[in-house]
Structures are given as structure tokens and as C-alpha cells.
Coordinates of N, CA and C in Angstrom, one line a residue:
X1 N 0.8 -1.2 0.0 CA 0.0 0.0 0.0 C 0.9 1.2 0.0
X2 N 0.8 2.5 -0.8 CA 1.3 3.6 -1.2 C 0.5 4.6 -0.4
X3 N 0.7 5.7 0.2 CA 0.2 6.7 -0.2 C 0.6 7.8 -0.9
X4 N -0.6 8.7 -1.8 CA -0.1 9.6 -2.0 C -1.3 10.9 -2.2
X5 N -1.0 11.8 -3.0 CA -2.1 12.9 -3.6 C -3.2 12.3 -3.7
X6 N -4.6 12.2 -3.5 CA -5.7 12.1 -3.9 C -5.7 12.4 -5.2
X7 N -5.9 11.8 -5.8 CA -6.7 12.3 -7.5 C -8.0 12.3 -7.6
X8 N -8.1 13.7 -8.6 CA -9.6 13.9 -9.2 C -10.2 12.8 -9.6
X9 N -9.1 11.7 -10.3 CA -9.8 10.5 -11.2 C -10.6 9.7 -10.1
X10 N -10.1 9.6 -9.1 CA -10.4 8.8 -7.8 C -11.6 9.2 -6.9
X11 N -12.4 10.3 -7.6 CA -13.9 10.6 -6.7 C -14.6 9.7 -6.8
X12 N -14.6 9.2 -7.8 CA -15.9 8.1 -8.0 C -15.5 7.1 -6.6
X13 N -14.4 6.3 -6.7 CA -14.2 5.7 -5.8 C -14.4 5.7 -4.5
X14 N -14.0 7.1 -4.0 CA -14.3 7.6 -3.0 C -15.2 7.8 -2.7
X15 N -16.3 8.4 -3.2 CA -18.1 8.2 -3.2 C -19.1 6.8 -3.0
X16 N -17.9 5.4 -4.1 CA -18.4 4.5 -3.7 C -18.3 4.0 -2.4
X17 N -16.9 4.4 -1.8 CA -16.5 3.7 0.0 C -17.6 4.4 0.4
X18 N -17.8 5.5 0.5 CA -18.7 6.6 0.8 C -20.1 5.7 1.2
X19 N -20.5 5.1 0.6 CA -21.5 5.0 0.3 C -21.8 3.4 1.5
X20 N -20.7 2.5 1.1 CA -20.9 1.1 2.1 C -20.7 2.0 3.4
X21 N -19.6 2.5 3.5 CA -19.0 2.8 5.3 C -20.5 4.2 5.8
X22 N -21.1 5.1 5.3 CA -21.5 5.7 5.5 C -23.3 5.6 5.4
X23 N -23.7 4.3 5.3 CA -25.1 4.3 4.2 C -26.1 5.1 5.4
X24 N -26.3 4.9 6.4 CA -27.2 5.1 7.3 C -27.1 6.9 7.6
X25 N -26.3 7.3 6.9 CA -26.1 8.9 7.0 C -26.3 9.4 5.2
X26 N -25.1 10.5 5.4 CA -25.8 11.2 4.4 C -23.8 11.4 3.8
X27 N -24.0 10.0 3.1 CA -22.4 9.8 2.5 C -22.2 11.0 1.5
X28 N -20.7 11.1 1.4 CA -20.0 12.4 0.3 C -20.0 11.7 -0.9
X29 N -20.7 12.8 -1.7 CA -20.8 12.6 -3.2 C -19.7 12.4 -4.0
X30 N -19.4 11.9 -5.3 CA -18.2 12.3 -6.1 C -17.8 14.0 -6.0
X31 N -18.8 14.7 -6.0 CA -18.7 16.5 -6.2 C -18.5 16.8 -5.0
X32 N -18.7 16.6 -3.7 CA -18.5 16.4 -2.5 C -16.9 16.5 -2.2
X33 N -16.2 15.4 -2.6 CA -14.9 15.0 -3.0 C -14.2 15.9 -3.7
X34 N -14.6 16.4 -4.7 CA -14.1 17.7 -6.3 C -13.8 18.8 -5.1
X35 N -15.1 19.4 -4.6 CA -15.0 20.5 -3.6 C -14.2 20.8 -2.8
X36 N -13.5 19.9 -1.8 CA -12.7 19.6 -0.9 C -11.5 19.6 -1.7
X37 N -11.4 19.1 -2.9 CA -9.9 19.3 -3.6 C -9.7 20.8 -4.3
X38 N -10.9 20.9 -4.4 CA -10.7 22.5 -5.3 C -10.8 23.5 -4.1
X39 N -11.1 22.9 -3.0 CA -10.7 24.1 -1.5 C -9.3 24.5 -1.2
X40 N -8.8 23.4 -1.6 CA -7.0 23.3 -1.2 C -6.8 22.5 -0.4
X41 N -7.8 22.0 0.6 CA -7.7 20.8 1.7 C -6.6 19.7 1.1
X42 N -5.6 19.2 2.2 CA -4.9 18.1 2.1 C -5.7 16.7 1.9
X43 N -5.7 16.1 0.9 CA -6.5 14.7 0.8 C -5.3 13.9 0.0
X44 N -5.4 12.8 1.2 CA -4.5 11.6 0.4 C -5.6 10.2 0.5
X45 N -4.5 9.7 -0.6 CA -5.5 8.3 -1.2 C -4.3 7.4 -1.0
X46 N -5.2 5.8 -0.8 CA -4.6 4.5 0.1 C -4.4 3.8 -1.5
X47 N -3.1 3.6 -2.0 CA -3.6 2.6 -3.1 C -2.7 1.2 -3.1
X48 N -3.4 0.4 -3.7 CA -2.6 -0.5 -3.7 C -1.2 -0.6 -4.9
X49 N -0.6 -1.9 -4.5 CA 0.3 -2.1 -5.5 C -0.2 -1.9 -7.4
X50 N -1.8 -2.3 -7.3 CA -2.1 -2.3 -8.8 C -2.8 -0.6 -9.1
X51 N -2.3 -0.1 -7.9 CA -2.8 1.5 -7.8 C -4.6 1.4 -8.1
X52 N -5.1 0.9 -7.2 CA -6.6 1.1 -7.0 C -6.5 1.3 -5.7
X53 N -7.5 2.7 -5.9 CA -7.8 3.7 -4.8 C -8.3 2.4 -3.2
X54 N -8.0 2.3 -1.9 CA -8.6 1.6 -0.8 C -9.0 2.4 0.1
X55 N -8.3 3.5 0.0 CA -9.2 4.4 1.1 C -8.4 5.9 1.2
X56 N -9.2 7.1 1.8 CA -8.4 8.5 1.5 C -9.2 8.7 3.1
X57 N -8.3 10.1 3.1 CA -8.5 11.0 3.9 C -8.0 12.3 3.9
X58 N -9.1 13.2 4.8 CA -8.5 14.7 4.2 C -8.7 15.5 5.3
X59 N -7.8 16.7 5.3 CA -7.5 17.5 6.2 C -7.6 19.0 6.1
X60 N -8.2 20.1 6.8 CA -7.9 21.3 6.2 C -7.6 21.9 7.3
X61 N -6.3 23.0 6.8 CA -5.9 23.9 8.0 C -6.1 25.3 7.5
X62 N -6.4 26.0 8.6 CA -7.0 27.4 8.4 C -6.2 28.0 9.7
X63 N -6.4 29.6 9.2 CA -5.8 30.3 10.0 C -4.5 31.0 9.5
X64 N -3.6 31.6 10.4 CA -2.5 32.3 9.7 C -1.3 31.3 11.0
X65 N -0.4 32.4 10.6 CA 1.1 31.9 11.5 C 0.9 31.9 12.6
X66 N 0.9 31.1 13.8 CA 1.3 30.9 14.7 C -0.4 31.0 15.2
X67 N -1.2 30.0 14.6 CA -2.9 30.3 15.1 C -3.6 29.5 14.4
X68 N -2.6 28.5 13.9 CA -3.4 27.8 12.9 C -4.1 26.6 13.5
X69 N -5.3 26.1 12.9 CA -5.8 25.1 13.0 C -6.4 24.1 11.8
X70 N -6.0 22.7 12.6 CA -6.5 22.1 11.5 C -7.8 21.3 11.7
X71 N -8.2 20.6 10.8 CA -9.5 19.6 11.1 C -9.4 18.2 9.9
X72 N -9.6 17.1 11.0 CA -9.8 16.6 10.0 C -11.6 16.1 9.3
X73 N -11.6 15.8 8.3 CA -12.6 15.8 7.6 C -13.6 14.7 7.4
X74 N -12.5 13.5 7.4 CA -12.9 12.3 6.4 C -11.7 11.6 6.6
X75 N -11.7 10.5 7.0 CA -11.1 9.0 6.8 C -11.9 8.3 6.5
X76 N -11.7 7.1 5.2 CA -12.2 5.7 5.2 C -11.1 4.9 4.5
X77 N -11.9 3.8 4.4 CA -11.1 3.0 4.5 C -11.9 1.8 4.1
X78 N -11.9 1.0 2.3 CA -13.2 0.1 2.0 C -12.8 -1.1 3.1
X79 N -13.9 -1.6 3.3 CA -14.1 -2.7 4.0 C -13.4 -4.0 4.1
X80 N -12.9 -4.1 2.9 CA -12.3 -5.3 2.4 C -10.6 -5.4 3.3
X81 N -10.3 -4.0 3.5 CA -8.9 -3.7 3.5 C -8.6 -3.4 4.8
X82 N -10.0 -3.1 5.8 CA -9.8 -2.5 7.1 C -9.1 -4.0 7.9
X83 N -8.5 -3.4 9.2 CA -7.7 -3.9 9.9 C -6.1 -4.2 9.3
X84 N -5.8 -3.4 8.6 CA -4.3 -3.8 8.1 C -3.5 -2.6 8.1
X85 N -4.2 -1.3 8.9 CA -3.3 -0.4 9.4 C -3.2 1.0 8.7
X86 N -4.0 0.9 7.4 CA -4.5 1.7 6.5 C -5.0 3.1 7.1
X87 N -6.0 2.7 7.8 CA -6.6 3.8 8.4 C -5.3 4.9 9.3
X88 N -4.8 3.7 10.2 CA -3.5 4.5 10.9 C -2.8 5.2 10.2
X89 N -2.1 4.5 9.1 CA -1.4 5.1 7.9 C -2.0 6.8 7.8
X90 N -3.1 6.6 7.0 CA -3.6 7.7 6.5 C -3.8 9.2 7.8
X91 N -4.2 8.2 9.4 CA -4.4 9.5 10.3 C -2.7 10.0 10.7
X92 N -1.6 9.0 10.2 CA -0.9 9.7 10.8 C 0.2 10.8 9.7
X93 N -0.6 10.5 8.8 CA 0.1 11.2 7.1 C -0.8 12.9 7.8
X94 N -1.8 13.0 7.9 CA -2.7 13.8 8.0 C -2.4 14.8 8.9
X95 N -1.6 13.8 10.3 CA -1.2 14.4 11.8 C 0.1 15.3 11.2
X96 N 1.1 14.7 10.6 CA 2.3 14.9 10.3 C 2.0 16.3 9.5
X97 N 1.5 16.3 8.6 CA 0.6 17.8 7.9 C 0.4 18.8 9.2
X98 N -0.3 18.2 9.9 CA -0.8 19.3 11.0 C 0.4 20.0 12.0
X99 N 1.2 18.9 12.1 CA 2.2 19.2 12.8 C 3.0 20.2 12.1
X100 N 3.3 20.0 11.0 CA 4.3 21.0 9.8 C 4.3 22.3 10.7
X101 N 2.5 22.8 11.0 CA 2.5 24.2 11.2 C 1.6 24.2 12.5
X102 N 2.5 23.3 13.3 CA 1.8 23.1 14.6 C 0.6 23.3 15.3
X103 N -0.4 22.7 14.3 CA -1.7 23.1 14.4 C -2.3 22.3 15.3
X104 N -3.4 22.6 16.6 CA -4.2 21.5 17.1 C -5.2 21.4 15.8
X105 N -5.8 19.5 16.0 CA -6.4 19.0 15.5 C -7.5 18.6 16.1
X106 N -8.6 18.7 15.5 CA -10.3 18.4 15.9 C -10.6 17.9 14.7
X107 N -12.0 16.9 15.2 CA -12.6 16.3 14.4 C -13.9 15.9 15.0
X108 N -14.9 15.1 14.3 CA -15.7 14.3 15.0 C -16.0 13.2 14.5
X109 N -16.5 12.1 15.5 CA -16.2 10.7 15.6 C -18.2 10.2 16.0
X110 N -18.5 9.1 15.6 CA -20.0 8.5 16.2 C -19.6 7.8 17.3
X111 N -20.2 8.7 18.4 CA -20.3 8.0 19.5 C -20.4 6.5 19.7
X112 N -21.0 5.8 18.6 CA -20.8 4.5 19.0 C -19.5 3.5 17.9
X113 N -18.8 4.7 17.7 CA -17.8 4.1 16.3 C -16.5 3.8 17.5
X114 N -17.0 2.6 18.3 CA -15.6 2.7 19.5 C -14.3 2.4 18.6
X115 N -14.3 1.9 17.0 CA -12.8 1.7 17.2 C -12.2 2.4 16.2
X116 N -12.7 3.9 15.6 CA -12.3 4.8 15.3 C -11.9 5.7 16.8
X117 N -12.5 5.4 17.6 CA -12.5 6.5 18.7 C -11.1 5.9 19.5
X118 N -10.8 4.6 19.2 CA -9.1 3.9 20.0 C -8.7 4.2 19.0
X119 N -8.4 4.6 18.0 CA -7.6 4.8 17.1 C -7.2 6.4 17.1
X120 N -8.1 7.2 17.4 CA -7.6 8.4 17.8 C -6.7 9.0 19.4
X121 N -8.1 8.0 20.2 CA -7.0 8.0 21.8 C -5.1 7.8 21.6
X122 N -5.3 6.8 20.9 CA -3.8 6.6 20.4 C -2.9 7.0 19.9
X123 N -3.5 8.3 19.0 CA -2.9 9.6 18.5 C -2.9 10.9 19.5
X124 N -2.9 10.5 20.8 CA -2.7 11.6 21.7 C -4.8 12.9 21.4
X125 N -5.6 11.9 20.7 CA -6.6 12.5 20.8 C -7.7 12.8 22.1
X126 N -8.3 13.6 22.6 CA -8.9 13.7 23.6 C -10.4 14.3 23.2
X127 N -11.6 13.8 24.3 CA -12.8 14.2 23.8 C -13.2 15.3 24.5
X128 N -13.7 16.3 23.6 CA -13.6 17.6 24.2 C -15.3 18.2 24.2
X129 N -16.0 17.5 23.9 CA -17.3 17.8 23.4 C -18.4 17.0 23.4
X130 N -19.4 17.0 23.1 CA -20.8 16.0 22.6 C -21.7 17.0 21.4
X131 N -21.7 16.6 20.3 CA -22.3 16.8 19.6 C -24.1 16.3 19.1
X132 N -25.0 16.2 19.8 CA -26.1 15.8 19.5 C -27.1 16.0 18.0
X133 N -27.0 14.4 17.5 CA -28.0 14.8 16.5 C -26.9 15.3 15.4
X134 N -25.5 14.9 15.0 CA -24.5 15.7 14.7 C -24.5 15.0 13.1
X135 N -24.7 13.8 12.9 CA -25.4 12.9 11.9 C -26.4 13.0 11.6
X136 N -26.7 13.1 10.1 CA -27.8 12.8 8.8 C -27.9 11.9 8.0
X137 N -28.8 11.6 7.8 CA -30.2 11.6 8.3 C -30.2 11.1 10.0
X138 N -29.3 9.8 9.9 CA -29.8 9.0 11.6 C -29.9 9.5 12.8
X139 N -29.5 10.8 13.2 CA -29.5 11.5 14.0 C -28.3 11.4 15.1
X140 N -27.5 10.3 14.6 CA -26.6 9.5 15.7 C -25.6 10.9 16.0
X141 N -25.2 10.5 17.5 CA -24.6 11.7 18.4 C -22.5 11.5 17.5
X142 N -22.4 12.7 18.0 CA -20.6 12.5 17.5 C -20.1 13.0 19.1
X143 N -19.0 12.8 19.5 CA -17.6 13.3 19.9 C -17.3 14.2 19.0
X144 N -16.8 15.3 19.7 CA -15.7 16.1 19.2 C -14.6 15.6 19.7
X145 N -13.2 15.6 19.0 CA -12.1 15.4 19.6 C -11.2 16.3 19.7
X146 N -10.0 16.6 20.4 CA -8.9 17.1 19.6 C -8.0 16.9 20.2
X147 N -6.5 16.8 19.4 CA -5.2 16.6 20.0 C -4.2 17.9 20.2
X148 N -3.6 18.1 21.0 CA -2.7 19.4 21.1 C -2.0 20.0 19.9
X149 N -1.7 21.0 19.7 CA -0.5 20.9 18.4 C 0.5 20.9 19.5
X150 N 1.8 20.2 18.4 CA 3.2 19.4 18.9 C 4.1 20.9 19.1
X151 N 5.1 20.7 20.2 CA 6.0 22.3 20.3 C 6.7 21.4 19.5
X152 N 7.3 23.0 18.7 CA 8.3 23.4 17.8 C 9.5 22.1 18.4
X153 N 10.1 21.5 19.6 CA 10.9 21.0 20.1 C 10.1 19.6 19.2
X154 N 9.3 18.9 19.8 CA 8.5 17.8 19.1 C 8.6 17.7 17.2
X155 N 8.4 18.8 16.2 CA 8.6 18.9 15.2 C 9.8 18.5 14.9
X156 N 10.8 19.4 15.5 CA 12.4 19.7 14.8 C 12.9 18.4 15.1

């Protein structure tokens, strides 16, 4: 498994994971996907050796010098491939981004997604919130999370 740049060619793909990991909500469209690339947002894609897309994730930081923050957006990861560290991969390509410009990181998680939610504890993530009803259509509740940004000493 590679990662690298997200490609435009690769929305469809993305829309399809979209669609298994997310059905009970209100999964991201292929244009969904386009938007997020044409924002400037960081998105990287999981591919295999025969270069088909297995899973992306994306990140956006905002703000100026020394106030920046980032968020992440979106991780998946198709079904077939989960448990082989993909997902880690991708949060910690994401993290490493964040860190560049020592940004804290926030996100949100479904309250009942326990092993997205050990997967972030593990990345130094903490729950800072309750989001009610934070999910569409299902109404299902989220976590907010966020991790510290890293000191300059941590980076260098």
C-alpha cells in the first residue's frame, strides 16, 4: 500500500467507499470530493500495489502563522482492507501535515464508532465535546475530539 495525492480521477471511488461505510447517514458525493480538492484541503489516497484507490482522507488547516488550526474531515477505509493499518497510515500522514504548522487538531467521531474513537486516543486524541444529532439523516450523536498541536521542540 502507497500513499499519495488524492486524484480527481479517484472521486468516483471515494463516493463509492462513501456510500458502504456511511449508508445510514448522508455519505459524500463524487462532487463532494471535487469541492474539498478544489478548497486546497490536504487529501491523500490509500492505493494498492495495482494502484486502486482503498481508502483517503483529508484535512484542512486554516488560520494564519502561529494560530493555525487544522480539522480533519474524512477518513475511510473500503471494508475489504480494514484492519491492516490503512486507516493509521492515512491518520498519521494527516497528523504529520498538522504538525508542519503546529496546528491542534479536531474532528468528529459517532459516538458509538468505538474503534475509530481507539484509534484516535492513540494519536494523543482527547474528547472535548458531545455533539447531538450531529449525523444525517440517523440523528446518531458525535464526539468532538482534539489533539494538542506538537511544540516546535517535538517537530524539529
Amino acid at each position: 500500500m502507497k500513499l499519495a495525492k488524492l486524484r480527481r480521477k479517484d472521486v468516483d471511488r471515494c463516493a463509492e467507499i462513501e456510500k458502504v461505510l456511511f449508508a445510514g447517514d448522508d455519505p459524500w458525493s463524487a462532487r463532494a470530493f471535487l469541492s474539498e480538492l478544489d478548497s486546497g484541503a490536504y487529501y491523500l489516497g490509500a492505493y494498492t500495489p495495482e494502484d486502486v484507490l482503498i481508502g483517503y482522507a483529508g484535512l484542512a488547516v486554516v488560520g494564519g502563522r502561529g494560530e493555525y488550526e487544522a480539522s480533519v474531515h474524512t477518513i475511510g477505509v473500503d471494508p475489504a482492507y480494514q484492519g491492516q493499518g490503512i486507516g493509521t497510515a492515512l491518520l498519521r500522514a494527516l497528523l504529520a501535515r498538522a504538525d508542519e504548522v503546529r496546528a491542534p487538531v479536531f474532528l468528529e467521531v459517532r459516538t458509538d464508532n468505538d474503534r475509530a474513537q481507539e484509534l484516535y486516543r492513540r494519536h494523543g486524541f482527547e474528547q472535548i465535546g458531545l455533539r447531538k444529532r450531529y449525523y444525517h439523516p440517523s440523528g446518531a450523536d458525535a464526539y468532538t475530539m482534539m489533539r494538542p498541536a506538537v511544540s516546535k521542540q517535538e517537530v524539529g
